[in-house]
Amino acid sequence: MTDAVKGPASYFPSIEKKYGRPVAEWKELVRSSPLTQHMELVSWLKTEHGMGHGHASALVAHTLAEGK
């Protein structure tokens, strides 16, 4: 039995389907942004890319956690 994906990564399939880009591409956009704070990045994804709050927050949280 495989464990279901939990946490921010559980949003990744719907992010790819809804916004038409692979998660790796979105994460690279987050990493290349001059912004560094979670909510700044979430706001940026929402305003510049039309992403919903939950999807943006999950993507930013997962990407920032990788840097730690």
XYZ file of N, CA and C in Angstrom:
204
model
N 0.842 -1.183 0.000
C 0.000 0.000 0.000
C 0.886 1.246 0.000
N 0.563 2.194 -0.853
C 1.347 3.423 -0.912
C 0.655 4.504 -0.101
N 1.465 5.322 0.514
C 0.909 6.427 1.290
C 0.483 7.548 0.346
N -0.628 8.167 0.657
C -1.091 9.294 -0.130
C -0.177 10.489 0.127
N -0.012 11.294 -0.904
C 0.795 12.502 -0.763
C 0.058 13.460 0.156
N 0.795 14.035 1.105
C 0.186 14.949 2.069
C 0.885 16.298 2.011
N 0.290 17.261 2.642
C 0.892 18.587 2.725
C 0.816 19.332 1.409
N 1.698 20.312 1.228
C 1.643 21.160 0.029
C 1.712 20.375 -1.279
N 2.479 19.298 -1.301
C 2.634 18.536 -2.546
C 1.325 17.910 -3.015
N 0.365 17.771 -2.128
C -0.924 17.194 -2.530
C -1.660 18.097 -3.520
N -1.278 19.356 -3.578
C -1.891 20.307 -4.508
C -1.264 20.255 -5.907
N -0.100 19.637 -6.042
C 0.648 19.720 -7.292
C -0.099 19.219 -8.526
N -0.778 18.080 -8.486
C -1.497 17.649 -9.694
C -2.556 18.656 -10.149
N -3.283 19.246 -9.201
C -4.310 20.207 -9.605
C -3.694 21.528 -10.066
N -2.532 21.895 -9.528
C -1.837 23.106 -9.992
C -1.426 22.922 -11.445
N -0.837 21.777 -11.755
C -0.415 21.514 -13.131
C -1.603 21.497 -14.088
N -2.682 20.875 -13.667
C -3.865 20.777 -14.527
C -4.504 22.146 -14.745
N -4.662 22.908 -13.680
C -5.381 24.181 -13.772
C -4.570 25.279 -14.455
N -3.254 25.323 -14.208
C -2.459 26.445 -14.707
C -1.541 26.077 -15.876
N -1.556 24.807 -16.291
C -0.908 24.401 -17.527
C 0.612 24.397 -17.557
N 1.239 24.416 -16.406
C 2.698 24.337 -16.342
C 3.080 23.264 -15.331
N 4.202 22.593 -15.571
C 4.656 21.621 -14.570
C 5.086 22.327 -13.283
N 4.971 21.647 -12.177
C 5.336 22.219 -10.880
C 6.793 22.663 -10.874
N 7.660 21.923 -11.535
C 9.080 22.307 -11.581
C 9.248 23.708 -12.161
N 8.458 24.036 -13.156
C 8.508 25.368 -13.762
C 8.035 26.438 -12.775
N 6.943 26.157 -12.080
C 6.430 27.103 -11.083
C 7.460 27.316 -9.974
N 8.075 26.229 -9.539
C 9.061 26.342 -8.461
C 10.272 27.149 -8.913
N 10.662 26.992 -10.163
C 11.786 27.778 -10.687
C 11.416 29.262 -10.732
N 10.177 29.579 -11.083
C 9.722 30.973 -11.060
C 9.802 31.548 -9.648
N 9.380 30.761 -8.671
C 9.438 31.212 -7.272
C 10.889 31.436 -6.861
N 11.752 30.492 -7.186
C 13.168 30.607 -6.809
C 13.846 31.796 -7.476
N 13.453 32.104 -8.703
C 14.111 33.193 -9.437
C 13.531 34.567 -9.104
N 12.459 34.600 -8.361
C 11.858 35.876 -7.978
C 12.766 36.605 -6.988
N 12.815 37.932 -7.080
C 13.587 38.690 -6.091
C 12.904 38.711 -4.717
N 11.652 38.295 -4.668
C 10.911 38.257 -3.405
C 11.365 37.050 -2.583
N 11.316 37.187 -1.267
C 11.783 36.096 -0.414
C 10.782 35.669 0.654
N 9.832 36.522 0.977
C 8.878 36.220 2.039
C 7.683 35.436 1.488
N 7.189 34.513 2.299
C 6.082 33.648 1.888
C 4.904 34.443 1.308
N 4.375 35.379 2.071
C 3.171 36.094 1.616
C 3.445 37.016 0.433
N 4.654 37.548 0.323
C 5.015 38.341 -0.857
C 4.953 37.472 -2.107
N 5.514 36.283 -2.005
C 5.517 35.361 -3.137
C 4.103 34.887 -3.478
N 3.306 34.614 -2.465
C 1.919 34.194 -2.691
C 1.160 35.308 -3.426
N 1.290 36.520 -2.946
C 0.617 37.660 -3.593
C 1.069 37.821 -5.034
N 2.351 37.648 -5.269
C 2.911 37.766 -6.612
C 2.319 36.700 -7.545
N 2.266 35.452 -7.086
C 1.681 34.392 -7.913
C 0.206 34.670 -8.208
N -0.491 35.205 -7.227
C -1.910 35.504 -7.407
C -2.112 36.638 -8.408
N -1.359 37.723 -8.268
C -1.590 38.893 -9.124
C -0.975 38.743 -10.514
N 0.230 38.200 -10.580
C 0.929 38.109 -11.868
C 0.561 36.874 -12.681
N 0.134 35.827 -12.012
C -0.111 34.561 -12.712
C -1.525 34.026 -12.526
N -2.370 34.760 -11.803
C -3.767 34.367 -11.647
C -3.987 33.111 -10.829
N -3.031 32.780 -9.990
C -3.142 31.558 -9.192
C -4.024 31.803 -7.972
N -4.769 30.800 -7.570
C -5.581 30.884 -6.367
C -4.709 30.878 -5.124
N -5.254 31.363 -4.027
C -4.479 31.505 -2.793
C -3.930 30.169 -2.279
N -4.763 29.153 -2.224
C -4.325 27.859 -1.702
C -3.222 27.239 -2.545
N -3.375 27.298 -3.853
C -2.352 26.753 -4.740
C -1.051 27.537 -4.607
N -1.144 28.855 -4.596
C 0.052 29.689 -4.470
C 0.763 29.429 -3.145
N 0.009 29.348 -2.076
C 0.588 29.139 -0.758
C 1.268 27.774 -0.666
N 0.647 26.746 -1.207
C 1.242 25.408 -1.191
C 2.536 25.375 -1.982
N 2.533 25.982 -3.145
C 3.715 26.003 -3.995
C 4.866 26.756 -3.322
N 4.569 27.911 -2.746
C 5.591 28.712 -2.073
C 6.119 27.966 -0.829
N 5.239 27.408 -0.037
C 5.667 26.701 1.181
C 6.596 25.550 0.831
N 6.242 24.773 -0.158
C 7.060 23.614 -0.549
C 8.405 24.080 -1.101
N 8.398 25.104 -1.929
C 9.636 25.599 -2.539
C 10.563 26.193 -1.487
N 10.030 27.003 -0.582
C 10.867 27.609 0.460
C 11.413 26.559 1.414
N 10.645 25.520 1.687
C 11.109 24.455 2.591
C 12.291 23.697 2.003
N 12.378 23.625 0.688
C 13.501 22.942 0.039
C 14.817 23.670 0.289
N 14.739 24.981 0.460
C 15.946 25.775 0.655
C 16.524 25.671 2.042
N 15.806 25.035 2.945
C 16.248 24.953 4.345
C 17.048 23.695 4.601
